[in-house]
Structures are given as structure tokens and as C-alpha cells.
Short mmCIF file of C-alpha atoms in Angstrom, two decimals:
data_model
loop_
_atom_site.label_atom_id
_atom_site.label_comp_id
_atom_site.label_asym_id
_atom_site.label_seq_id
_atom_site.Cartn_x
_atom_site.Cartn_y
_atom_site.Cartn_z
CA MET A 33 -105.82 98.90 -130.94
CA ASP A 34 -107.47 98.97 -134.60
CA GLN A 35 -109.45 95.91 -134.98
CA LYS A 36 -110.16 96.55 -138.82
CA LYS A 37 -106.47 97.04 -139.50
CA ILE A 38 -105.63 93.91 -137.55
CA GLY A 39 -108.39 92.15 -139.69
CA LEU A 40 -106.87 93.29 -143.09
CA PHE A 41 -103.42 92.35 -141.98
CA ILE A 42 -104.75 88.86 -141.08
CA ALA A 43 -106.38 88.43 -144.32
CA THR A 44 -103.19 89.84 -146.28
CA CYS A 45 -100.97 87.23 -144.30
CA ARG A 46 -103.27 84.48 -145.09
CA LYS A 47 -103.48 85.05 -148.62
CA LYS A 48 -99.42 85.36 -148.95
CA LYS A 49 -99.59 81.90 -147.42
CA GLY A 50 -101.95 80.67 -149.93
CA LEU A 51 -104.57 79.68 -147.46
CA THR A 52 -108.19 79.93 -147.60
CA GLN A 53 -110.43 80.88 -144.89
CA LYS A 54 -111.59 77.43 -144.28
CA GLN A 55 -107.92 76.06 -144.36
CA LEU A 56 -107.01 78.60 -141.84
CA ALA A 57 -109.91 77.60 -139.68
CA GLU A 58 -108.91 74.08 -139.63
CA LYS A 59 -105.55 74.70 -138.45
CA LEU A 60 -106.83 76.61 -135.42
CA SER A 61 -109.83 74.39 -134.76
CA VAL A 62 -112.11 77.09 -135.26
CA THR A 63 -114.92 77.96 -138.14
CA ASP A 64 -114.60 79.65 -141.09
CA LYS A 65 -116.89 82.28 -140.05
CA SER A 66 -114.80 83.09 -137.04
CA VAL A 67 -112.16 83.64 -139.30
CA SER A 68 -114.35 85.91 -141.60
CA LYS A 69 -115.44 87.97 -138.40
CA TRP A 70 -111.58 88.65 -137.68
CA GLU A 71 -110.66 89.76 -141.07
CA ARG A 72 -113.70 92.05 -141.26
CA GLY A 73 -112.72 93.64 -137.86
CA ILE A 74 -115.72 92.60 -135.90
CA HIS A 75 -113.87 90.89 -133.41
CA LEU A 76 -110.23 89.54 -132.59
CA PRO A 77 -109.28 86.18 -132.11
CA ASP A 78 -109.70 84.43 -128.69
CA ALA A 79 -106.20 85.12 -126.56
CA SER A 80 -105.36 81.54 -126.74
CA LEU A 81 -105.10 81.58 -130.53
CA TYR A 82 -102.69 84.61 -130.71
CA ILE A 83 -99.55 82.47 -130.73
CA PRO A 84 -100.77 79.78 -133.03
CA LEU A 85 -102.24 82.18 -135.41
CA CYS A 86 -99.02 84.15 -135.52
CA GLU A 87 -97.00 81.00 -136.21
CA ILE A 88 -99.14 80.22 -139.24
CA LEU A 89 -99.15 83.55 -140.66
CA GLY A 90 -95.31 84.04 -140.15
CA ILE A 91 -95.72 87.07 -138.19
CA THR A 92 -94.64 88.17 -134.71
CA ILE A 93 -97.06 89.09 -131.95
CA SER A 94 -96.11 92.61 -132.03
CA GLU A 95 -96.91 92.61 -135.65
CA PHE A 96 -100.26 91.17 -135.16
CA PHE A 97 -101.14 93.87 -132.76
CA LEU A 98 -99.78 96.56 -134.72
CA GLY A 99 -101.64 95.37 -137.84
CA GLU A 100 -98.66 95.62 -140.14
CA TYR A 101 -94.99 94.45 -140.62
CA GLU A 102 -92.49 95.94 -138.18
CA THR A 103 -89.79 98.19 -139.49
CA GLU A 104 -88.35 98.33 -136.19
CA HIS A 105 -88.98 96.61 -132.82
CA HIS A 106 -92.13 97.75 -130.69
CA GLU A 107 -93.37 95.98 -127.70
CA VAL A 108 -96.97 96.34 -127.94
CA VAL A 109 -98.16 93.34 -126.29
CA PRO A 110 -98.11 93.39 -122.45
CA GLN A 111 -95.80 91.00 -120.79
CA VAL A 112 -98.85 89.78 -118.62
CA LEU A 113 -100.68 88.60 -121.60
CA LYS A 114 -97.77 86.56 -122.61
CA GLU A 115 -97.41 84.99 -119.21
CA ASP A 116 -101.00 84.04 -119.02
CA TYR A 117 -100.97 82.28 -122.33
CA HIS A 118 -97.95 80.18 -121.12
CA LYS A 119 -99.72 79.69 -117.91
CA MET A 120 -102.62 78.28 -119.84
CA GLN A 121 -100.53 76.16 -121.68
CA ARG A 122 -98.89 74.66 -118.56
CA ASN A 123 -102.38 74.13 -116.84
CA GLU A 124 -103.52 72.23 -119.96
CA ARG A 125 -100.65 69.69 -119.28
CA TRP A 126 -101.41 69.40 -115.61
CA ASN A 127 -105.14 69.26 -116.13
CA MET A 128 -104.57 66.06 -118.43
CA VAL A 129 -102.56 64.42 -115.82
CA LEU A 130 -104.82 65.08 -113.25
CA PHE A 131 -107.65 63.74 -115.31
CA ILE A 132 -106.09 60.71 -115.79
CA VAL A 133 -104.93 60.13 -112.35
CA SER A 134 -108.50 60.74 -110.95
CA MET A 135 -110.06 58.29 -113.38
CA LEU A 136 -107.52 55.62 -112.59
CA SER A 137 -108.17 56.35 -108.91
CA VAL A 138 -111.75 55.77 -109.25
CA PHE A 139 -111.58 52.43 -110.98
CA TRP A 140 -108.60 51.07 -108.96
CA ILE A 141 -110.51 51.84 -105.73
CA SER A 142 -113.48 50.09 -106.82
CA PHE A 143 -112.01 46.98 -108.23
CA THR A 144 -109.38 46.60 -105.34
CA TRP A 145 -111.75 46.93 -102.52
CA HIS A 146 -114.68 45.00 -103.89
CA TRP A 147 -113.24 42.74 -106.75
CA ASP A 148 -115.79 40.28 -106.23
CA LEU A 149 -118.75 42.56 -107.04
CA GLY A 150 -116.95 44.34 -109.61
CA TRP A 151 -118.91 47.11 -111.69
CA LEU A 152 -121.98 46.91 -109.00
CA MET A 153 -119.72 48.71 -106.53
CA LEU A 154 -118.26 51.34 -109.00
CA GLU A 155 -121.33 53.77 -108.33
CA GLU A 156 -121.07 53.33 -104.65
CA HIS A 157 -117.29 54.33 -104.56
CA LEU A 158 -117.78 57.01 -107.56
CA ALA A 159 -119.24 59.64 -105.21
CA PRO A 160 -116.30 60.33 -102.98
CA PHE A 161 -114.24 61.03 -106.08
CA ALA A 162 -116.77 62.88 -107.93
CA ASN A 163 -115.51 66.20 -107.67
CA MET A 164 -111.87 65.34 -108.16
CA TYR A 165 -112.98 63.39 -111.50
CA TYR A 166 -115.45 66.12 -112.73
CA LEU A 167 -113.30 69.12 -111.86
CA SER A 168 -110.27 67.95 -113.59
CA TYR A 169 -112.27 66.48 -116.68
CA GLY A 170 -114.24 69.77 -116.76
CA TYR A 171 -111.14 71.86 -117.28
CA TRP A 172 -109.44 69.28 -119.71
CA LEU A 173 -112.71 69.46 -121.95
CA ALA A 174 -112.89 73.15 -121.53
CA TYR A 175 -109.43 73.85 -122.98
CA TYR A 176 -109.65 71.34 -125.83
CA LEU A 177 -113.20 71.93 -126.97
CA ILE A 178 -115.30 74.89 -125.41
CA PHE A 179 -112.94 77.74 -126.11
CA ARG A 180 -112.91 76.79 -129.72
CA ARG A 181 -116.19 75.47 -130.33
CA LYS A 182 -118.18 76.86 -127.32
CA LYS A 183 -121.62 75.52 -127.98
CA PHE A 184 -120.55 72.12 -128.85
CA GLY A 185 -118.02 71.72 -125.77
CA TYR A 186 -121.05 72.86 -123.56
CA VAL A 187 -123.38 70.47 -125.05
CA LEU A 188 -120.72 67.44 -125.03
CA MET A 189 -119.95 68.13 -121.20
CA TRP A 190 -123.54 67.56 -120.34
CA ILE A 191 -123.82 64.58 -122.60
CA ILE A 192 -120.71 63.15 -120.87
CA TYR A 193 -122.07 63.96 -117.37
CA LEU A 194 -125.53 62.13 -118.19
CA ILE A 195 -123.72 58.92 -119.67
CA LEU A 196 -121.26 58.55 -116.81
CA VAL A 197 -123.57 59.13 -114.00
CA SER A 198 -127.15 58.29 -114.70
CA GLY A 199 -126.02 56.01 -117.41
CA ILE A 200 -123.88 53.91 -115.48
CA ILE A 201 -126.37 53.72 -112.54
CA ALA A 202 -129.37 52.69 -115.21
CA ASN A 203 -127.58 50.23 -117.22
CA TRP A 204 -126.37 48.11 -114.17
CA GLY A 205 -130.04 47.78 -113.08
CA TYR A 206 -130.37 50.39 -110.12
CA ALA A 207 -134.02 51.05 -109.11
CA PHE A 208 -135.40 54.32 -109.11
CA ASP A 209 -135.24 54.74 -105.39
CA VAL A 210 -131.80 53.51 -105.02
CA MET A 211 -130.81 56.42 -107.77
CA LEU A 212 -132.69 58.86 -105.53
CA ASN A 213 -130.46 57.93 -102.53
CA HIS A 214 -127.50 59.66 -104.54
CA ILE A 215 -129.30 62.74 -105.94
CA ASP A 216 -126.92 64.83 -103.89
CA PHE A 217 -123.91 63.26 -105.91
CA TRP A 218 -125.74 63.97 -109.14
CA ILE A 219 -126.48 67.50 -108.20
CA ASN A 220 -122.83 68.15 -106.69
CA SER A 221 -121.36 66.79 -110.14
CA ALA A 222 -123.61 69.02 -111.99
CA PHE A 223 -122.89 72.27 -110.03
CA THR A 224 -119.09 71.36 -110.34
CA ILE A 225 -119.23 71.19 -114.19
CA TRP A 226 -121.46 74.25 -114.31
CA GLY A 227 -118.72 76.15 -112.32
CA VAL A 228 -115.84 75.03 -114.20
CA TYR A 229 -117.52 75.92 -117.36
CA ASN A 230 -118.36 79.38 -116.36
CA GLY A 231 -115.35 80.11 -114.45
CA ASP A 232 -112.94 79.66 -117.25
CA ILE A 233 -115.32 81.42 -119.71
CA ARG A 234 -115.38 84.64 -117.50
CA PHE A 235 -111.51 84.16 -117.27
CA ARG A 236 -111.07 84.00 -121.22
CA ASN A 237 -113.37 86.82 -121.63
CA LEU A 238 -111.38 89.07 -119.14
CA LEU A 239 -108.10 88.05 -120.73
CA LYS A 240 -109.54 88.99 -124.30
CA LYS A 241 -111.21 92.26 -122.86
CA LYS A 242 -107.78 93.43 -121.28
CA SER A 243 -105.91 92.53 -124.57
CA GLU A 244 -108.24 94.73 -126.66
CA GLU A 245 -107.75 97.94 -124.25
#
């Protein structure tokens, strides 16, 4: 696989479509610096962007990997790569559903069981559902933010964690010793987020590496 040839082909197709690097980057939710690196052959786009990029440029997946327009049919993309991409698309939808269901479960149980105490009981019943909530939210955030803007997504994930966990507890007047009683919940949730982040990053890197072989 010739990265420089593919990069030049991306640049040629982009210009034919009348797009700047910045405009193409915006359509794919990446930076123009990333597009520049693709076109210079420094590295290929993330595997999740292959199909969207080809649709924008008006080329086939085979043409993308060939780095030129096809004169005859060439199947240069392993079927497993296409299947992995479509599987990730299906996972995005299911993870969004799981995220919504887990959030509704937390609030429904808190307010149904202890409506008279309302928000004061939320933290107490949040712990049993922490893993389900953070796992589903972690995957959701990973697909929509981390893999397109990794650093931003990583920082945002931890900000959300601090707001939802320590923020909820602090804002409703819990004493420090009470918060310490639930330190296991904090740690468990943090490790869940870390595991989700690293697991998906490793999977994406492996998929990208295989596609370059």
C-alpha cells in the first residue's frame, strides 16, 4: 500500500470537488492538519473514515486503496475490514440506546423508590448502576468524540466524570467523610472509563495497522 500515492489521490479528488482542506476536514469532523498529513502521505485516515471520505470524494473504497481511478474491478480491501466498519456502525446505535436506557434507569429508580427525598437519594442509588452508566456512556463518547478528536474527547470524558460524580455529591451538601464512604464507587467508575478509552483506542489502532499491511 503506497501512502504517498493515496495521499496525492486524496488531494486530487478533493480539488476536483472544489473543496479546501479545511472544508473536507469539517465534513469529516477532523482538523485540516489531519487532512494535510493524509495528502502528504504521512499517515492514512482512521479506518472509520474510509467510507465517509470516499463518499465525499466520489470514489470507491478500491480506488482509495489503489490511489487511482479504476479501469477494471480490483478488490483490494479485505472483506473483514468492511465488516468491522459496519459492525462499529451498529455498535454506535446500540451504545446510544444503552446510554439512554441506563440514564433513565438511574433516575427512575432514585425517584420512584424515594420520591419524598428526591435528589438527596440519587447518589445513594447511583452506585449500583455506575458501571452500566459509565460503560455505555464511555463507548458512546468514544465513537463520537475520541476517535475524531482524541485529546478533546479524553479530557471531556474526565470533566463529565468529575461533574456527574463529585459535582453531584458536593452540590447537595454532602460532608467530606460521607463522600469518602463512596470512594470505591469513584475509583470503580474511573477505572471503567479508563478501560473503555484504552480498549477502544487499542482496537482502532489494530484495525488501522491491519488495513495498512
